[in-house]
Coordinates of N, CA, C and O in Angstrom, one line a residue:
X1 N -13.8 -9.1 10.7 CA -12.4 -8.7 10.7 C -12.0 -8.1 12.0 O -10.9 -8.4 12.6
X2 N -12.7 -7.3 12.4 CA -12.5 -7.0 13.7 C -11.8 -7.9 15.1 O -10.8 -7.8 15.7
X3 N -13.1 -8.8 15.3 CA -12.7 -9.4 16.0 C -11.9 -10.5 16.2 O -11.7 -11.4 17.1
X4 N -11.1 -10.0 14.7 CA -10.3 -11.4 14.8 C -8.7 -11.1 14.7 O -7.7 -11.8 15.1
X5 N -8.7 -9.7 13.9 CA -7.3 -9.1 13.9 C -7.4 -7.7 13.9 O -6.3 -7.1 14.2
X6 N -8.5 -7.0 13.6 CA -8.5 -5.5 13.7 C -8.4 -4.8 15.3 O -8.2 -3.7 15.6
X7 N -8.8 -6.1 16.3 CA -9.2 -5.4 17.5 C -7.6 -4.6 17.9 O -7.4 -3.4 18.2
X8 N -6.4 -6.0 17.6 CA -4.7 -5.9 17.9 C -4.2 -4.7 16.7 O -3.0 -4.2 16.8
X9 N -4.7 -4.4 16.2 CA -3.6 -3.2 15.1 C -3.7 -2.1 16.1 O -4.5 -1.7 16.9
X10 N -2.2 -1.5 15.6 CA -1.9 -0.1 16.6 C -2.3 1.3 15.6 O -2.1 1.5 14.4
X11 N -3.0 2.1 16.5 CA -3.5 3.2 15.9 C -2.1 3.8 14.8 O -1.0 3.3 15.2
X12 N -1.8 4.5 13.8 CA -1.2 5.3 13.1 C -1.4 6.9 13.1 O -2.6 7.3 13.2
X13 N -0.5 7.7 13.1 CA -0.7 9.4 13.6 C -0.1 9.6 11.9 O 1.1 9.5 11.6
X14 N -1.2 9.8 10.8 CA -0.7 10.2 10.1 C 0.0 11.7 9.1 O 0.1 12.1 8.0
X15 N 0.3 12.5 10.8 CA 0.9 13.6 10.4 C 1.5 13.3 11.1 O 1.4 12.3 12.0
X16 N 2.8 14.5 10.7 CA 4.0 14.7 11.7 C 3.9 15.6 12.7 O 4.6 15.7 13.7
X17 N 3.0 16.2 12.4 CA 3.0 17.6 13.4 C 1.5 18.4 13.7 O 1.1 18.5 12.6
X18 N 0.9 18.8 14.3 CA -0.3 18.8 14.9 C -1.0 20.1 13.3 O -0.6 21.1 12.7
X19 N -1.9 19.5 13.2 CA -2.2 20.1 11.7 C -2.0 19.9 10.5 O -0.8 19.8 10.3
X20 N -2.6 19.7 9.6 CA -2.5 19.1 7.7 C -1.7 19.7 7.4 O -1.8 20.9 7.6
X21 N -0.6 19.2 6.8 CA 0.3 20.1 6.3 C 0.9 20.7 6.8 O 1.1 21.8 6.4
X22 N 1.6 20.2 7.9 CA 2.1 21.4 9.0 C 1.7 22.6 9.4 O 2.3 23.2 10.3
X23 N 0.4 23.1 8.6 CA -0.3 24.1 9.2 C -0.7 24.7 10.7 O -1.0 25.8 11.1
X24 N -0.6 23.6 11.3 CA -0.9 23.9 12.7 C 0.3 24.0 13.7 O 1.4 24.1 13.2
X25 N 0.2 23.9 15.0 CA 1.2 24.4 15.8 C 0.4 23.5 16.9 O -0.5 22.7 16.7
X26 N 1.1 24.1 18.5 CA 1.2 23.6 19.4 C -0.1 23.5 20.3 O -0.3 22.7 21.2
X27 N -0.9 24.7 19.7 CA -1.9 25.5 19.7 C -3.2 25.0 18.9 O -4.2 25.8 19.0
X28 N -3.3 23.9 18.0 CA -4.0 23.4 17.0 C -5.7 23.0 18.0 O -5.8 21.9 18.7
X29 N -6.4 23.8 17.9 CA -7.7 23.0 18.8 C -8.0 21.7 17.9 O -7.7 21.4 16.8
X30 N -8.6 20.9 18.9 CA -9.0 19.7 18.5 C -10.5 19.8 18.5 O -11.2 20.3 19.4
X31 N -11.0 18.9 17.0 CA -12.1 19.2 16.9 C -12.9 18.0 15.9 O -12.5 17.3 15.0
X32 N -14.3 18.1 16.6 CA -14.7 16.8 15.8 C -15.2 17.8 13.8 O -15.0 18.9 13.3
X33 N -16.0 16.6 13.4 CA -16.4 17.1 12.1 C -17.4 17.8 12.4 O -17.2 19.0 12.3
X34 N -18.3 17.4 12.8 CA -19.5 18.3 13.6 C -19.1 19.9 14.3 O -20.0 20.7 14.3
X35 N -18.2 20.2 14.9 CA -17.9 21.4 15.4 C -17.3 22.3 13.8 O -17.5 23.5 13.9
X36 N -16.9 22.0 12.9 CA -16.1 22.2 12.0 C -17.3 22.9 10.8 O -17.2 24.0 10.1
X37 N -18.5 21.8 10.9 CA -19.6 21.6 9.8 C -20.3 22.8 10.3 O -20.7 23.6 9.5
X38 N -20.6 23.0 11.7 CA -21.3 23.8 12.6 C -20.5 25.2 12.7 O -21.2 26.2 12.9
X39 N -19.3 25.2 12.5 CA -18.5 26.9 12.5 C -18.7 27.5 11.1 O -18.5 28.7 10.9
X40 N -19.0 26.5 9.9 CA -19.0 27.3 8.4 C -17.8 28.0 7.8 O -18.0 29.0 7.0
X41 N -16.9 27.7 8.1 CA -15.6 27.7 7.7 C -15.6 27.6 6.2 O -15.7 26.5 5.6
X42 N -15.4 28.9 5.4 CA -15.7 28.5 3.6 C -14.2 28.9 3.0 O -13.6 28.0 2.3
X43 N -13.7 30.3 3.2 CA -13.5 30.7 2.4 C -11.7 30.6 2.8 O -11.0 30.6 1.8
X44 N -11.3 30.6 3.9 CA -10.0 30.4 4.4 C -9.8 28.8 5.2 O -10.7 28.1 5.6
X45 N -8.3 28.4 5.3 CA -8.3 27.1 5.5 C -8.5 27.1 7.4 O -8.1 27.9 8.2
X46 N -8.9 26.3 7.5 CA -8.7 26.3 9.2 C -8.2 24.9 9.7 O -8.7 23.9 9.2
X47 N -7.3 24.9 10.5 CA -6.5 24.0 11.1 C -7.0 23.7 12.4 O -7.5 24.6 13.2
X48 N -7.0 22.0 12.7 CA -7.8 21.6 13.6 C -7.0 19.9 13.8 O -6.4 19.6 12.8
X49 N -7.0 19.2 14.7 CA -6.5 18.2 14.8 C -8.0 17.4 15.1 O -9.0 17.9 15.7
X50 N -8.1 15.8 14.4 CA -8.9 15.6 15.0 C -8.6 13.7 14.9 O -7.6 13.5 14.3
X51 N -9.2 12.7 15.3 CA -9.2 11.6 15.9 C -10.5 11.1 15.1 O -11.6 11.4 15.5
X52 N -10.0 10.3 13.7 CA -10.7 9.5 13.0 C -10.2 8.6 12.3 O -8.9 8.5 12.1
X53 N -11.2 7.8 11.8 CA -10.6 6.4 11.4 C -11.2 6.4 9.7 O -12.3 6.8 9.3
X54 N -10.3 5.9 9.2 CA -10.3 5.4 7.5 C -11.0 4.7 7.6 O -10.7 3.6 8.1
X55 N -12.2 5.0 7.1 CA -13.4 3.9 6.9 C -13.4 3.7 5.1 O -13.9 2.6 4.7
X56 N -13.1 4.4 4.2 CA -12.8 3.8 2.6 C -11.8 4.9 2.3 O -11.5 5.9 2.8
X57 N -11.5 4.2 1.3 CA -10.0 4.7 0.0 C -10.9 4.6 -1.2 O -11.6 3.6 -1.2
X58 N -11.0 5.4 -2.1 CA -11.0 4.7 -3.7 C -10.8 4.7 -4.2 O -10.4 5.9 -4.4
X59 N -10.2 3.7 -5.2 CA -9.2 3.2 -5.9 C -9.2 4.1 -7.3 O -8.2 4.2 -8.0
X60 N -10.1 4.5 -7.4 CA -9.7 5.0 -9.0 C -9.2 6.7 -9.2 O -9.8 7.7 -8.7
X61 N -8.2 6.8 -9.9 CA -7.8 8.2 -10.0 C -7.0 8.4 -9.0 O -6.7 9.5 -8.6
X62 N -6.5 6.9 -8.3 CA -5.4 7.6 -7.4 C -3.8 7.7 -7.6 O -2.9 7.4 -6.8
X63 N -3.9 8.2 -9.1 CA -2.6 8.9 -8.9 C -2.7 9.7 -10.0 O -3.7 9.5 -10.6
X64 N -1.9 10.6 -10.6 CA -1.7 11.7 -11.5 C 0.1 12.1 -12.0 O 1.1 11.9 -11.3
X65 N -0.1 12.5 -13.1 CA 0.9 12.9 -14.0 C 1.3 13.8 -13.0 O 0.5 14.4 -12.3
X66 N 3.0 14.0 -12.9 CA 3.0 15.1 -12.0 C 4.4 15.9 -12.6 O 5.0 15.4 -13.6
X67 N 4.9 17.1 -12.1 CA 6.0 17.5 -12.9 C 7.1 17.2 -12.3 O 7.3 17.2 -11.1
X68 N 7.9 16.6 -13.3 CA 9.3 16.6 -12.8 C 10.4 16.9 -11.9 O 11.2 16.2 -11.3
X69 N 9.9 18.5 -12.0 CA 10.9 19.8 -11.2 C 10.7 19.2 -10.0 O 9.5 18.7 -9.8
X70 N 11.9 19.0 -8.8 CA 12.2 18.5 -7.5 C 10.8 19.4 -6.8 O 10.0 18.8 -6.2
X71 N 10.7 20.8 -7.1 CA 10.3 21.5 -6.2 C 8.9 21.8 -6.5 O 8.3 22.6 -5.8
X72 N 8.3 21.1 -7.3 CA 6.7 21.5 -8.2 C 6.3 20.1 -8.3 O 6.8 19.2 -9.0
X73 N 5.2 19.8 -7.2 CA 4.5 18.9 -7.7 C 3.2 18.8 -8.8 O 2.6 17.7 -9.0
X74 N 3.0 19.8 -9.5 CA 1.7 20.0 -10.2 C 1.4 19.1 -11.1 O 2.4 18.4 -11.4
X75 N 0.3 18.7 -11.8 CA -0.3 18.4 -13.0 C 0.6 18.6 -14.0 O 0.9 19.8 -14.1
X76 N 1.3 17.8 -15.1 CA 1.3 18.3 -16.2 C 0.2 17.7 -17.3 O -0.4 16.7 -17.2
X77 N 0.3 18.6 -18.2 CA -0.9 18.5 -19.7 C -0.2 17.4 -20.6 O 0.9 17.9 -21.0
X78 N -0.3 16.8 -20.8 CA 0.7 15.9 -22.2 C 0.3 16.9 -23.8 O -0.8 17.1 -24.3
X79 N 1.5 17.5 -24.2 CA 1.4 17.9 -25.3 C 1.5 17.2 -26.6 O 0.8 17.6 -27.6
X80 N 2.5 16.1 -26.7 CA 2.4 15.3 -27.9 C 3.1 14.0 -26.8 O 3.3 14.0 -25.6
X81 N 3.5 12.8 -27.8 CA 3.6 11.1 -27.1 C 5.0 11.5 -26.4 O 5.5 10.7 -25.6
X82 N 5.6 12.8 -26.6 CA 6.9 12.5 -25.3 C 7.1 14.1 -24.8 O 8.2 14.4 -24.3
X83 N 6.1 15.0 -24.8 CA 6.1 16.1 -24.0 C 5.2 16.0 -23.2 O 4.2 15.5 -23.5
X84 N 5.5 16.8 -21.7 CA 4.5 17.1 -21.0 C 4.7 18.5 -20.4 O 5.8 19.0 -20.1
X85 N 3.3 19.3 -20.4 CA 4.1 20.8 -20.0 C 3.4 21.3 -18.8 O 2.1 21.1 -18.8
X86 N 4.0 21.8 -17.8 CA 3.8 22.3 -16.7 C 3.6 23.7 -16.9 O 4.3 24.6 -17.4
X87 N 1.9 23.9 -16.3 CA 1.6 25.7 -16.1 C 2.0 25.9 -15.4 O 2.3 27.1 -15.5
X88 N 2.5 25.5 -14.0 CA 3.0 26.1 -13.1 C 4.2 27.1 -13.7 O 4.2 28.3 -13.9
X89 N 5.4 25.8 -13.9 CA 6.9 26.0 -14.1 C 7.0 26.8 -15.7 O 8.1 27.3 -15.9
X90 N 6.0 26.8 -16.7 CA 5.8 27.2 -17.4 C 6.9 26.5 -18.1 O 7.9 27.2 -18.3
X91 N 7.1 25.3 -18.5 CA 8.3 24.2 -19.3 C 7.4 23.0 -19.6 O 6.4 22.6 -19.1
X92 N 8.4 22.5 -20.8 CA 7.9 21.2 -21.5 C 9.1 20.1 -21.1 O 10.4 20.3 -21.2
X93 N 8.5 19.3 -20.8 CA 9.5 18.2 -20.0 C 9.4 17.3 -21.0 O 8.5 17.3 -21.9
X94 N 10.5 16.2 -20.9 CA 10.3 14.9 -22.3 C 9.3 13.9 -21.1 O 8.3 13.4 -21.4
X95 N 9.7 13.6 -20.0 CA 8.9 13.1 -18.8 C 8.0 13.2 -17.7 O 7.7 14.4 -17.6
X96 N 7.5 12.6 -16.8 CA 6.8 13.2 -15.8 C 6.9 12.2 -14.5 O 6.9 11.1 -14.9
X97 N 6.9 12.3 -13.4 CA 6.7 11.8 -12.4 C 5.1 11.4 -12.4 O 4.4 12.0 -13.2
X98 N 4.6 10.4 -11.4 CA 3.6 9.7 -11.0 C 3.2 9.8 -9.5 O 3.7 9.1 -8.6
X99 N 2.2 10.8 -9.1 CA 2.2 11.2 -7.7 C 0.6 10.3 -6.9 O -0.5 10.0 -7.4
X100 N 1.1 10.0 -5.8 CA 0.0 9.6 -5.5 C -1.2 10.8 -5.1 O -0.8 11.9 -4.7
X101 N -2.8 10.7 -5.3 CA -3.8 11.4 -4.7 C -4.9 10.2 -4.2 O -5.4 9.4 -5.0
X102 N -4.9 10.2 -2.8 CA -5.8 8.9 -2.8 C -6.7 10.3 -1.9 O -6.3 11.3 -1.2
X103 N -8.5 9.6 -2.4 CA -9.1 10.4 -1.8 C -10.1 9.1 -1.0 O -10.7 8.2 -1.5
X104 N -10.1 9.6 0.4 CA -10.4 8.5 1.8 C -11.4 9.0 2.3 O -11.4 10.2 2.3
X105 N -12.6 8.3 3.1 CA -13.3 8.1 3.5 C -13.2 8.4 5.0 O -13.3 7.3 5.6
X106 N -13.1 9.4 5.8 CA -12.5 9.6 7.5 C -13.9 9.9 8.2 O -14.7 10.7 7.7
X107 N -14.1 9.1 9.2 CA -14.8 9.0 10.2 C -14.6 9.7 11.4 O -13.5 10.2 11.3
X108 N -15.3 10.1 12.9 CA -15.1 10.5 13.7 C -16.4 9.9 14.7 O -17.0 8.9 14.3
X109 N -16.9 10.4 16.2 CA -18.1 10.0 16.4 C -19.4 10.8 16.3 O -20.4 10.4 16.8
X110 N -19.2 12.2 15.5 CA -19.9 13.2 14.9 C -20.4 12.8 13.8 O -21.6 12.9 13.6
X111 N -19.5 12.2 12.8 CA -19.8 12.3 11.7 C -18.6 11.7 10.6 O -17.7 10.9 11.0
X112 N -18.8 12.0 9.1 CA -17.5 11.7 8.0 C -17.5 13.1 7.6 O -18.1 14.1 7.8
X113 N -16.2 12.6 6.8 CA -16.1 13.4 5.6 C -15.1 13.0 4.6 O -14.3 12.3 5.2
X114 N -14.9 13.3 3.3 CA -14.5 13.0 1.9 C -13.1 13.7 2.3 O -13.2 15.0 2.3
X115 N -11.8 13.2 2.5 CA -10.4 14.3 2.0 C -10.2 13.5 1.1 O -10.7 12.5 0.7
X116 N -8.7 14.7 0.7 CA -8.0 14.1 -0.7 C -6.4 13.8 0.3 O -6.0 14.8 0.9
X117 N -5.7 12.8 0.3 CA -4.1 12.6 0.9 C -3.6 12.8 -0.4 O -4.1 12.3 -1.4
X118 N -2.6 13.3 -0.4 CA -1.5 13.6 -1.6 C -0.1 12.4 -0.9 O -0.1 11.5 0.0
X119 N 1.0 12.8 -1.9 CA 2.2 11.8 -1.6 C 2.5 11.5 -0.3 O 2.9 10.4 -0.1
X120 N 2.6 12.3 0.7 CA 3.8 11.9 1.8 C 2.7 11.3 2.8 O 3.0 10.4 3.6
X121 N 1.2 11.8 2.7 CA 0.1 11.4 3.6 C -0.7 10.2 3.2 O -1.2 9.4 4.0
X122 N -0.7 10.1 1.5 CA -1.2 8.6 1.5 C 0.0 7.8 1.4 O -0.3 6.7 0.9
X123 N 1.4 7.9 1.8 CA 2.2 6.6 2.2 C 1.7 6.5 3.1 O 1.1 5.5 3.4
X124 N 1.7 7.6 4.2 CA 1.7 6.8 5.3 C 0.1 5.9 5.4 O 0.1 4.8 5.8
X125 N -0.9 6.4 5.2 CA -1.8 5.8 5.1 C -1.9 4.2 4.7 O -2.6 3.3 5.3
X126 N -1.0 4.0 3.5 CA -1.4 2.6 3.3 C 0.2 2.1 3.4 O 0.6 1.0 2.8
X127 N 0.9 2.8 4.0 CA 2.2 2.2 5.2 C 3.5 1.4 3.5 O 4.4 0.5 3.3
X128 N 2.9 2.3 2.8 CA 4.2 2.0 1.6 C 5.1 3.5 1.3 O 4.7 4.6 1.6
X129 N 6.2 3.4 0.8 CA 7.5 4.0 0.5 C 6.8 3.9 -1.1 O 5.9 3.1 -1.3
X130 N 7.1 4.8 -1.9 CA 7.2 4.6 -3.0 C 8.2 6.3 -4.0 O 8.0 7.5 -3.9
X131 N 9.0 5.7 -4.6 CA 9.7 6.6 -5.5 C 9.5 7.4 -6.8 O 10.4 8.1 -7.2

């Protein structure tokens, strides 16, 4: 695959802004998996930019019931065949939205590791729009 069309594909920057989630800033160190694995970083999130390639996606479980409310993406519970209720928002909806969670396979030249991309990061990833 490579050498026959993978060599020509153009890299993708699948954030907007230097950090997951907008977390980071201008200021964001860049770091491999190995510097990251090696600092023990547990209990608070740390923001880091780093330069790796999607080596797998898996397919199953990648998407979930999600809540309705514009402003709440969460989980909801299905209570009976046409409610669904949100612990967040603490309401029972007659529907629910369908959100993507794809969890990918990211590479570096340290090392991998297992994330989870939610909606706006696994479009960009597999370069679809979806409503």
């Amino acid at each position: 695959w490579y050498e026959t069309t993978g060599k020509d594909e153009q890299v993708r920057q699948l954030s907007n802004s230097q950090g997951v989630g907008g977390g980071g800033s201008m200021d964001t160190p860049s770091k491999t998996f190995l510097d990251i694995k090696n600092a023990n970083v547990q209990d608070k999130p740390a923001y880091f930019t780093n330069n790796a390639t999607v080596v797998f996606v898996k397919k199953d479980n990648c998407m979930y019931t999600a809540c309705p409310s514009a402003d709440c993406n969460k989980k909801v519970i299905q209570e009976s065949e046409s409610e669904y209720r949100c612990e967040k928002c603490n309401k029972v909806y007659p529907e629910f939205h369908y959100r993507l969670m794809l969890t990918a396979k990211l590479a570096d030249f340290t090392g991998h590791e297992w994330v989870t991309c939610f909606q706006e990061t696994a479009e960009k990833l597999l370069g679809v729009f979806i409503e």
